[in-house]
Short mmCIF file of C-alpha atoms and ligand atoms in Angstrom, two decimals:
data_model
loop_
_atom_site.label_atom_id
_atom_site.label_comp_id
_atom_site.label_asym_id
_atom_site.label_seq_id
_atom_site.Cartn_x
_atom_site.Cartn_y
_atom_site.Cartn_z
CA UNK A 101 30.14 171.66 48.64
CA UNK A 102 33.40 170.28 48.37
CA UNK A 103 34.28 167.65 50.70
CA UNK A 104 37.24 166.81 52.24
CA UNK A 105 36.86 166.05 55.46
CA UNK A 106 38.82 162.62 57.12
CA UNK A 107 40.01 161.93 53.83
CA UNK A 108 42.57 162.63 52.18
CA UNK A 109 42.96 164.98 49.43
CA UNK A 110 44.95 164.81 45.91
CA UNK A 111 48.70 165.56 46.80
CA UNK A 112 48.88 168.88 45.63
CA UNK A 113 52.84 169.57 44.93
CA UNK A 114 55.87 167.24 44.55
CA UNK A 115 58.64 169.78 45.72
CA UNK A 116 61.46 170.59 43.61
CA UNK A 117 64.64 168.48 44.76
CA UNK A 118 67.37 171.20 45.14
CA UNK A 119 70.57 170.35 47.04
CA UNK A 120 72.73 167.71 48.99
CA UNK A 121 74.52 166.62 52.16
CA UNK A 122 77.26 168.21 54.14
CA UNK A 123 78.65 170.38 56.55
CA UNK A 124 77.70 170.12 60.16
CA UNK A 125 77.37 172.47 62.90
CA UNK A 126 78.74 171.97 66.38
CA UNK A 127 77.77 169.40 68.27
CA UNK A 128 76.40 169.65 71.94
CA UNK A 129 75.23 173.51 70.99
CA UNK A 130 72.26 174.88 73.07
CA UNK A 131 68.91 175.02 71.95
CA UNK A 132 67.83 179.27 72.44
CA UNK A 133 65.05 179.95 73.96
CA UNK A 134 64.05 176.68 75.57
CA UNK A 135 60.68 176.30 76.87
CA UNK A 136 61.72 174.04 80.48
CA UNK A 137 62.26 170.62 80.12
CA UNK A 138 59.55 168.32 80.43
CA UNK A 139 59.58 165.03 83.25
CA UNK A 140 62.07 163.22 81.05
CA UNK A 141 61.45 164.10 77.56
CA UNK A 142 64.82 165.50 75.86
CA UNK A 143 64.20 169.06 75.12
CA UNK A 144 64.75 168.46 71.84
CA UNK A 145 61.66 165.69 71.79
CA UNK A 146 58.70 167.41 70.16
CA UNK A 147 55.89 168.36 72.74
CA UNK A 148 52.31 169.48 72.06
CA UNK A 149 51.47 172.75 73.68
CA UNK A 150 47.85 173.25 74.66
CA UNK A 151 46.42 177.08 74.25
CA UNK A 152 44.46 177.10 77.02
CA UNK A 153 42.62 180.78 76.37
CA UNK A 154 42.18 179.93 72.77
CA UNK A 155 40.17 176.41 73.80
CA UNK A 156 37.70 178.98 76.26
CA UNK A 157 37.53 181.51 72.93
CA UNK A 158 36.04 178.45 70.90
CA UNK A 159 33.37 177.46 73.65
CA UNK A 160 32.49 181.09 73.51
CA UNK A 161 32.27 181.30 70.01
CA UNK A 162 30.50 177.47 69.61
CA UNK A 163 28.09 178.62 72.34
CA UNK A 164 27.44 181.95 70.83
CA UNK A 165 26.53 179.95 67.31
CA UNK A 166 24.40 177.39 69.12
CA UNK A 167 22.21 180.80 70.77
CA UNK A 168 23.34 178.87 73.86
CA UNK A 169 22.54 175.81 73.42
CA UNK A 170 24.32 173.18 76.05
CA UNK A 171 27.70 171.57 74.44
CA UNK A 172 28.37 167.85 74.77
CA UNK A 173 31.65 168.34 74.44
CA UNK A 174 33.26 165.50 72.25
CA UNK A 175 37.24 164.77 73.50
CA UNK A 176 37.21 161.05 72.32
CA UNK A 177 40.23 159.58 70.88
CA UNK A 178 42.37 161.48 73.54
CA UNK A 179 40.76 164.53 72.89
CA UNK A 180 41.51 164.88 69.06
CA UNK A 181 45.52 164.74 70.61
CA UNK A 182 44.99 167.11 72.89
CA UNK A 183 44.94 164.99 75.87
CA UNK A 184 41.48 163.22 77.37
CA UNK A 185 41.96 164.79 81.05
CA UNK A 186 43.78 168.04 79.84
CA UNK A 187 41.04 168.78 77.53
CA UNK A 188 38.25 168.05 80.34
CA UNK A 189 40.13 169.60 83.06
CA UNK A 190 40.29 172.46 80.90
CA UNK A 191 36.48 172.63 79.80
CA UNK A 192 34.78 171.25 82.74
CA UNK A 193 34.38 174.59 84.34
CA UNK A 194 32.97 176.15 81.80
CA UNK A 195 29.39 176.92 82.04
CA UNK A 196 27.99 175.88 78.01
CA UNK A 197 30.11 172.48 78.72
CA UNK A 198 27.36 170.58 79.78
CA UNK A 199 29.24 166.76 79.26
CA UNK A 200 31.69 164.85 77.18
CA UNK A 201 31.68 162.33 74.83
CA UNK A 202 34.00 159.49 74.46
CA UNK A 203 34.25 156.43 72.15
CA UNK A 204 36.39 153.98 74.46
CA UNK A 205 35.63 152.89 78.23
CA UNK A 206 38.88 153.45 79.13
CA UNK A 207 38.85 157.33 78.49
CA UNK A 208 35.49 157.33 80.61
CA UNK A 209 37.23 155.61 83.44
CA UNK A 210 39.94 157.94 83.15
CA UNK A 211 38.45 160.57 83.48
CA UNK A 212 36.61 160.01 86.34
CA UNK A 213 39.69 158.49 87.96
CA UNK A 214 40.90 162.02 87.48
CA UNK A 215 37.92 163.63 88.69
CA UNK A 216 35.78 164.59 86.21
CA UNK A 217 32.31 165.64 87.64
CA UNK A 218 30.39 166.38 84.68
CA UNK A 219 27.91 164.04 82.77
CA UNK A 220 29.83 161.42 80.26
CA UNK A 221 28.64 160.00 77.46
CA UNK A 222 30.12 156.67 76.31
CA UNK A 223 29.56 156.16 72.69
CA UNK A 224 31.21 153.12 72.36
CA UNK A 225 30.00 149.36 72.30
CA UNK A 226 30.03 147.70 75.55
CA UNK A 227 28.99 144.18 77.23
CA UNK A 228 26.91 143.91 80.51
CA UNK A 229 29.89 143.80 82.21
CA UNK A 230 31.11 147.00 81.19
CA UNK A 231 27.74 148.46 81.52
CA UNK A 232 27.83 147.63 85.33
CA UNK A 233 30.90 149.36 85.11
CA UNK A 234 29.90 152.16 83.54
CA UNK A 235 26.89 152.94 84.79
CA UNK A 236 28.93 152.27 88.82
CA UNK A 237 30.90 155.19 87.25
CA UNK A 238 27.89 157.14 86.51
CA UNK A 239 29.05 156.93 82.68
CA UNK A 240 26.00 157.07 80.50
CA UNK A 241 25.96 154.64 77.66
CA UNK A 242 24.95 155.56 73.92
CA UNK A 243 22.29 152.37 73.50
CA UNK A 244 20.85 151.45 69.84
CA UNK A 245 20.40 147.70 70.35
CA UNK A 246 17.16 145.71 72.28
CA UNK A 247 19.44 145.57 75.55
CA UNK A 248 16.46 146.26 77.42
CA UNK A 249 17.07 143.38 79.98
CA UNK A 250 20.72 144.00 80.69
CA UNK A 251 20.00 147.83 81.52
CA UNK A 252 16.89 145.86 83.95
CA UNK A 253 19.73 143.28 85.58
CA UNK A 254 22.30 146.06 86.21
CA UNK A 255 19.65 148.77 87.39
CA UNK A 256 18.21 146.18 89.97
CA UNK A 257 21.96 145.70 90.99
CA UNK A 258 22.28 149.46 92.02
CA UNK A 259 18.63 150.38 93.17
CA UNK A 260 18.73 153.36 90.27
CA UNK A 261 17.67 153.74 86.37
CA UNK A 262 20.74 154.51 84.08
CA UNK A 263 20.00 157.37 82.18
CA UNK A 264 21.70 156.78 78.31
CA UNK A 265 21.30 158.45 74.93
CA UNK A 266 19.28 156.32 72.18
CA UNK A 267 21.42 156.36 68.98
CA UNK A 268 19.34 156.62 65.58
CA UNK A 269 20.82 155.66 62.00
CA UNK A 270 19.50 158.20 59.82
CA UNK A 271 21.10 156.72 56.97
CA UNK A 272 25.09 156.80 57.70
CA UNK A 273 24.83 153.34 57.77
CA UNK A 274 27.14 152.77 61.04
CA UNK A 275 25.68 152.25 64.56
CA UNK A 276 22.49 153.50 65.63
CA UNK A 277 18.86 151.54 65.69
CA UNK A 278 17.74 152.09 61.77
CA UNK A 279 15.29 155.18 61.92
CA UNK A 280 12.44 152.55 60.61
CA UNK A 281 13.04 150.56 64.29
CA UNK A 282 13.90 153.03 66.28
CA UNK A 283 10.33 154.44 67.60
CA UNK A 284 9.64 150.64 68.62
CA UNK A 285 13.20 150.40 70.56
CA UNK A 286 13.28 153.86 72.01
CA UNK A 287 9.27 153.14 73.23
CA UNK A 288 10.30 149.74 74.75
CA UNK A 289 13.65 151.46 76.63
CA UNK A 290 12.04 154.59 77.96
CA UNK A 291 9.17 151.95 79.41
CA UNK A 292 11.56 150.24 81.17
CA UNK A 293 11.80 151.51 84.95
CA UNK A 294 15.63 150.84 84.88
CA UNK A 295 15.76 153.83 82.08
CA UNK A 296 16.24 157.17 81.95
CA UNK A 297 16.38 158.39 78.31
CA UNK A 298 18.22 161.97 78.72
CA UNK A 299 18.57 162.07 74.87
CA UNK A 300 18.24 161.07 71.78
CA UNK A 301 20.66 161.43 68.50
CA UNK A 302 21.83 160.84 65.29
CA UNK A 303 25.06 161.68 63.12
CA UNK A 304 25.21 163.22 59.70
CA UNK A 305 26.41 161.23 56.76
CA UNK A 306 27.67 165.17 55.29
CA UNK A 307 26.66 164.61 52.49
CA UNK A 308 24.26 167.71 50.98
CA UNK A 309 21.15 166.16 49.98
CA UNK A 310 20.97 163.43 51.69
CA UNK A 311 21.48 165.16 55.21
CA UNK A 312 18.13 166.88 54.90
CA UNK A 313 16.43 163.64 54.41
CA UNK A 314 18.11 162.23 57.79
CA UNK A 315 16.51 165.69 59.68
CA UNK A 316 13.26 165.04 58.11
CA UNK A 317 13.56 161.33 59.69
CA UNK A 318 14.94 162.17 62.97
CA UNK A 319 12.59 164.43 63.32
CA UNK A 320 9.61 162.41 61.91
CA UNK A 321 11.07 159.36 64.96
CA UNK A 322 11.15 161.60 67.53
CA UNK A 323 7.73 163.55 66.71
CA UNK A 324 6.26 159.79 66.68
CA UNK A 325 7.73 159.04 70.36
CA UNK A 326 7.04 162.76 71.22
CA UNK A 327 2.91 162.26 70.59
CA UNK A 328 3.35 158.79 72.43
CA UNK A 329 4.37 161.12 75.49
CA UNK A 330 7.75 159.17 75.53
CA UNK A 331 10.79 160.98 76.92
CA UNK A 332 13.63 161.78 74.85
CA UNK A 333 15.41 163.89 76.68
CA UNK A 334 17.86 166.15 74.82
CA UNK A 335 17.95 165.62 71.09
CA UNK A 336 21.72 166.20 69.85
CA UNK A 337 22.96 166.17 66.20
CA UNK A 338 25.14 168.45 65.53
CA UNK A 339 29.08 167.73 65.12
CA UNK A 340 31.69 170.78 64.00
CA UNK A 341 30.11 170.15 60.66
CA UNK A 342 26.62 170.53 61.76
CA UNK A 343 27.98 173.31 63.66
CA UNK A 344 28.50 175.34 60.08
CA UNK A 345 25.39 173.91 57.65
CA UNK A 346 22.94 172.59 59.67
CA UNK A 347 21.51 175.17 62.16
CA UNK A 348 18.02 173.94 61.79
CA UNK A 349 19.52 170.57 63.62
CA UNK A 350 20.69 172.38 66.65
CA UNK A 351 17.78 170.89 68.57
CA UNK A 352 18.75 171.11 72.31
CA UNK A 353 22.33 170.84 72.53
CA UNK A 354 25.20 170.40 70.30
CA UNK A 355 28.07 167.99 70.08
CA UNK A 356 31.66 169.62 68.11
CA UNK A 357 34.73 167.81 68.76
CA UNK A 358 37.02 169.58 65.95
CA UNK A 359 35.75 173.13 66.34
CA UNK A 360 36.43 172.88 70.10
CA UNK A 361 39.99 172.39 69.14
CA UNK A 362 40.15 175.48 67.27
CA UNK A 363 40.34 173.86 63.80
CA UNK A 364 37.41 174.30 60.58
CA UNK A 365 37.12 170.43 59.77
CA UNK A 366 36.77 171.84 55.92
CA UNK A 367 38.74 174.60 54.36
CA UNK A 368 35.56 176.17 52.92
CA UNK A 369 34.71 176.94 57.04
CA UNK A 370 37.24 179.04 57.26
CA UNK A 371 35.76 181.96 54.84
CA UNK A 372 31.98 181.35 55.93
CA UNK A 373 32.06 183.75 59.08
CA UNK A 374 30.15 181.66 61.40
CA UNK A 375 32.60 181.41 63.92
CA UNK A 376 36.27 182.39 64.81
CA UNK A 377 37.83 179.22 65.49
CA UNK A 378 41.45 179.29 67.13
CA UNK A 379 43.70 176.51 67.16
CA UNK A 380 43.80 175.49 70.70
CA UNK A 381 47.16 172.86 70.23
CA UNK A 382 50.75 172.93 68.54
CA UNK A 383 53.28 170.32 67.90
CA UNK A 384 56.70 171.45 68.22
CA UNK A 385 60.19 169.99 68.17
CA UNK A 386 63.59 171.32 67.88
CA UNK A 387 66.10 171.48 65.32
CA UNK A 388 68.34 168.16 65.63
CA UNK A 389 70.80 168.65 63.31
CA UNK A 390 71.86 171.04 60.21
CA UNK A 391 74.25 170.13 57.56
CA UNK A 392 75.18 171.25 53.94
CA UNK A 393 74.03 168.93 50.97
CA UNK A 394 76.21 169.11 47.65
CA UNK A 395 75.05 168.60 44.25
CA UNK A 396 74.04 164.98 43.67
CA UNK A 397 73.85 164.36 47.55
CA UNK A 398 70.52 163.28 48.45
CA UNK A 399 68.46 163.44 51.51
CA UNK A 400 65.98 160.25 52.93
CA UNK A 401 65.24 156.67 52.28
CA UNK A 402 65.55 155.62 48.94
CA UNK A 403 67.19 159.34 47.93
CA UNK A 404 63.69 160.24 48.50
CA UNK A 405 65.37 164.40 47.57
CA UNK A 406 68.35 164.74 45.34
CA UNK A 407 70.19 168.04 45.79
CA UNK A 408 71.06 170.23 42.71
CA UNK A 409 73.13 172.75 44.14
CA UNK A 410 74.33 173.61 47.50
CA UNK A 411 71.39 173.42 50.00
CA UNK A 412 71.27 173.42 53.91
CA UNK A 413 69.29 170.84 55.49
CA UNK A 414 67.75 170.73 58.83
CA UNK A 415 66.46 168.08 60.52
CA UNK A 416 63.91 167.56 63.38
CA UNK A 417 63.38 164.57 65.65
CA UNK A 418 59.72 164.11 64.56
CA UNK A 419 58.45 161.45 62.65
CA UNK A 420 54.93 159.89 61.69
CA UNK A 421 55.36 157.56 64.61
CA UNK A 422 54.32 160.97 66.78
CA UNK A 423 52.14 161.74 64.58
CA UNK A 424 53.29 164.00 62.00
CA UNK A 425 52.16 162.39 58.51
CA UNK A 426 54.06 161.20 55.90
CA UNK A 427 51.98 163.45 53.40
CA UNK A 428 53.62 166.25 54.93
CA UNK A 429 56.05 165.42 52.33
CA UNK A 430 53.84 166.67 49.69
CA UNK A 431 53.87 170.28 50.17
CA UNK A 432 53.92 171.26 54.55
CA UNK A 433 55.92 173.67 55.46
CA UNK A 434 57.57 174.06 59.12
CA UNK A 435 58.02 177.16 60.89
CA UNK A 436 61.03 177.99 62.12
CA UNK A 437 62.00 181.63 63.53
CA UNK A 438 59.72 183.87 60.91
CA UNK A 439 60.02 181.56 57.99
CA UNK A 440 58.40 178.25 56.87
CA UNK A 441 60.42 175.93 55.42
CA UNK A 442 59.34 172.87 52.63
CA UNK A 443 59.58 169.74 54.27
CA UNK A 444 61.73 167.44 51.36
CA UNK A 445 62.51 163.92 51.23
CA UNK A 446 60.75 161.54 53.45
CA UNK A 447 58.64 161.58 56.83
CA UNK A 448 60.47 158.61 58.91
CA UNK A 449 59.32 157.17 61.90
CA UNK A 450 61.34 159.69 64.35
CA UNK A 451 62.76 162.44 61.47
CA UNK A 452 61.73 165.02 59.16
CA UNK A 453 63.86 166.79 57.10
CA UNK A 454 63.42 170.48 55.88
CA UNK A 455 65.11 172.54 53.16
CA UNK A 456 66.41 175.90 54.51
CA UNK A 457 68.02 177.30 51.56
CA UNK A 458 71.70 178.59 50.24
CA UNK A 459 72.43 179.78 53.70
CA UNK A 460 72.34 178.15 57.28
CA UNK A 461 69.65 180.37 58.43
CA UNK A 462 68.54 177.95 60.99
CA UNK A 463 70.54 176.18 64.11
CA UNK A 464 70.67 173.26 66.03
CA UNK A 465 68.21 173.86 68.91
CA UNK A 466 66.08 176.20 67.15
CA UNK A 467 62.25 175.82 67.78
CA UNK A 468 60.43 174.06 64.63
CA UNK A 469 56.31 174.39 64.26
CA UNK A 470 54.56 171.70 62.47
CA UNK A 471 51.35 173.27 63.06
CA UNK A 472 50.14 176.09 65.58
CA UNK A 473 48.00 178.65 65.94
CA UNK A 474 49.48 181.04 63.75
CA UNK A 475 48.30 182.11 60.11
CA UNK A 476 50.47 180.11 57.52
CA UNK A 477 51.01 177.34 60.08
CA UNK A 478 48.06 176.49 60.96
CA UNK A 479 46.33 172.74 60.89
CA UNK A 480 44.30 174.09 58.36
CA UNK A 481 46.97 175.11 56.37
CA UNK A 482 49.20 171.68 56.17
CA UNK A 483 45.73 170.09 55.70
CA UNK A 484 45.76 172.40 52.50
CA UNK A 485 49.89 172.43 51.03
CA UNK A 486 49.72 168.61 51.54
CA UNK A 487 46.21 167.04 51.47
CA UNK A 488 46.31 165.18 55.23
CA UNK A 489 43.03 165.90 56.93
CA UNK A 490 42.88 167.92 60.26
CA UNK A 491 41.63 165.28 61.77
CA UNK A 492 44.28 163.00 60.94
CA UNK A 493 47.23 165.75 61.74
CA UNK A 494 45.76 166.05 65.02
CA UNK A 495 43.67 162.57 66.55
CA UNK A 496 47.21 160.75 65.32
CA UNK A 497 49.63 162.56 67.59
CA UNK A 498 51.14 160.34 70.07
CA UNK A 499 49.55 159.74 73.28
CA UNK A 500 53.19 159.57 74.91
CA UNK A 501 54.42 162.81 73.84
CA UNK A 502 54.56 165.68 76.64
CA UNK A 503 51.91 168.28 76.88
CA UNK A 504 52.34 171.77 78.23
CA UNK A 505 49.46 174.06 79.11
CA UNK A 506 50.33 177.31 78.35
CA UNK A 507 48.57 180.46 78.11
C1 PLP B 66 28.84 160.64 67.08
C2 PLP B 66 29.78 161.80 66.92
N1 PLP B 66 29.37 163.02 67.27
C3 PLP B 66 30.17 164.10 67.17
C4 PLP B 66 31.46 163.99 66.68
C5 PLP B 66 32.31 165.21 66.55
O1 PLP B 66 32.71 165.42 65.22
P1 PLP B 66 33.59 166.69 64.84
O2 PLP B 66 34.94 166.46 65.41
O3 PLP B 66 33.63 166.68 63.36
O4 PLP B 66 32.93 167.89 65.43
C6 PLP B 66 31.92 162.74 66.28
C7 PLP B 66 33.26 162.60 65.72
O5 PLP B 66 33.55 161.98 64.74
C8 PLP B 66 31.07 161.61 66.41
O6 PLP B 66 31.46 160.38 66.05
#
């Protein structure tokens, strides 16, 4: 299969440079159609909306593929942009949610702050301070290391054992107890009275041959511990990708974080028919400013676009600093009204430039879509016209910008 995924791809089209600056329209005109203003963003300030019915239409359709399997629902990294309490406001009541996963402390603290009821996993490092923490939180820690005696000290602290997930490198080579250890660690932990295992897993390197090899040696570890009569408790490998080529890994419960969002994490996902995935987020700003570029009259840093005839220019106050990649200068289009619209020139910190054409069909206040839900505009289909991953279009957006629920 091709692979694609987190990285990015070959820049697939330099656009044509067609046009230059000038003419301006009004200033202080209305934006149409405004969705309300947000706390004390500027309503031209791009927002994220959150498609609330499409996020419950991709449990449905993740829990339909998993023959209803739990989910360990993974929102780390602020929910992939979405928003770490959003998305687990959003998902906790659904039944297949059984947890959540999260990389940093802080999002598990945070979401109990906001209160989150539902198992979380912490798959982050952590010291025995933070484990005291944690586990004080009833936040279950992902444990790979010999850390035996610090689970003992904290459990005697709080009278209870902390149930945690054992972590197993299978052979991607990050964290996890090598698969060659592992049956001696995960024997020595589940001995422990201060333990609970509730599961054990691994994570796929994606890579087509050697991903069988890492199910033959999860399952060869846990069929060791299994005979011992050791507890594993759920056994969990399967991401979004897993999700698609793996469904002899389901095991017991299954743990997406892209496909809950709506977006196939590789373009060949999207013809396979396994499931119906619906973009659950959008990032939208409004039109800042249009003007007329002459011939010769360029556009960006470094007269990043050159105009060669007349061409109307639009810009939007969105930049790479909220998350919208530079790449996008490489072939994205924006949506605005019914048309899509080449982004030209450069992706700056706070502005983006687009290329409307021989007439001013666009105006100052007009809604712009980087990416939505919609066919054409989808994250899916940036990924594609300019070769930024999903994941990067969608775990970069900025924590700070406004998020509306809607639908
Ligand atoms: C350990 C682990 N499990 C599951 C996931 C979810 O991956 P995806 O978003 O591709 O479904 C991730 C994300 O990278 C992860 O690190």
């Amino acid at each position: 299969m091709h692979r694609s995924r987190r990285r990015f791809l070959q820049a697939v089209s330099l656009l044509a440079s067609a046009g230059l600056p000038r003419a301006i329209l009004a200033a202080g005109q209305q934006p149409s159609a405004a969705p309300p203003l947000v706390g004390r963003a500027s309503s031209f300030d791009p927002w994220i909306e959150i498609h609330a019915a499409n996020l419950r239409h991709n449990v449905r359709e993740i829990a339909t593929r998993a023959a209803g399997r739990p989910i360990l629902a993974v929102i780390k990294n602020n929910a992939y942009g979405m928003g770490v309490t959003d998305a687990a406001r959003l998902l906790e009541p659904l039944t297949p949610i059984d947890g959540f996963a999260v990389v940093k402390m802080q999002e598990a603290i945070t979401l109990r702050d906001a209160g989150v009821r539902k198992p979380i996993l912490l798959m982050g490092p952590f010291d025995e301070a933070n484990l005291a923490e944690a586990t004080a939180r009833n936040v279950s820690p992902m444990v790979y290391t010999p850390v035996g005696d610090a689970l003992d000290r904290v459990s005697a602290k709080r009278q209870r054992a902390i149930p945690l997930h054992i972590c197993i490198d299978t052979g991607i080579g990050r964290v996890g107890v090598p698969h060659t250890q592992a049956v001696s660690l995960v024997r020595d932990l589940a001995a422990r009275k201060s333990v609970r295992v509730d599961g054990v897993m691994m994570t796929f390197a994606e890579d087509p041959d050697l991903d069988k090899e890492q199910i033959r040696r999860f399952q060869s570890v846990c069929g060791d511990l299994e005979q011992q009569k050791i507890v594993l408790g759920r056994k969990h490998t399967a991401s979004s990708f897993g999700l698609f080529q793996h469904p002899a890994a389901f095991f017991d419960m299954v743990r997406p974080g892209m496909a809950l969002y709506g977006v196939y994490s590789e373009q060949e996902f999207r013809t396979m028919g396994a499931m119906d995935l619906r973009p659950a987020m959008a990032l939208r700003a409004r039109v800042a400013y249009v003007k007329l570029l002459k011939p010769g009259e360029s556009a960006g840093y470094s007269r990043a676009y050159v105009a060669r005839e007349d061409v109307w220019v639009a810009t939007l106050p969105v930049g790479h600093a909220d998350g919208w990649p530079r790449a996008a200068t490489k072939g994205a289009r924006v949506r605005i009204g019914a048309d899509l619209y080449p982004v030209i020139a450069s992706v700056s910190a706070s502005h983006t430039i687009v290329e409307i054409g021989r007439e001013p069909r666009v105006k100052i206040g007009d809604v712009a879509t980087l990416w939505d839900w919609q066919a054409g505009s989808r994250p899916e289909d940036v990924s594609a016209a300019c070769g930024a991953s999903v994941y990067d279009l969608t775990m970069h957006l900025n924590p700070l910008l406004p998020r509306r629920v809607i639908a």
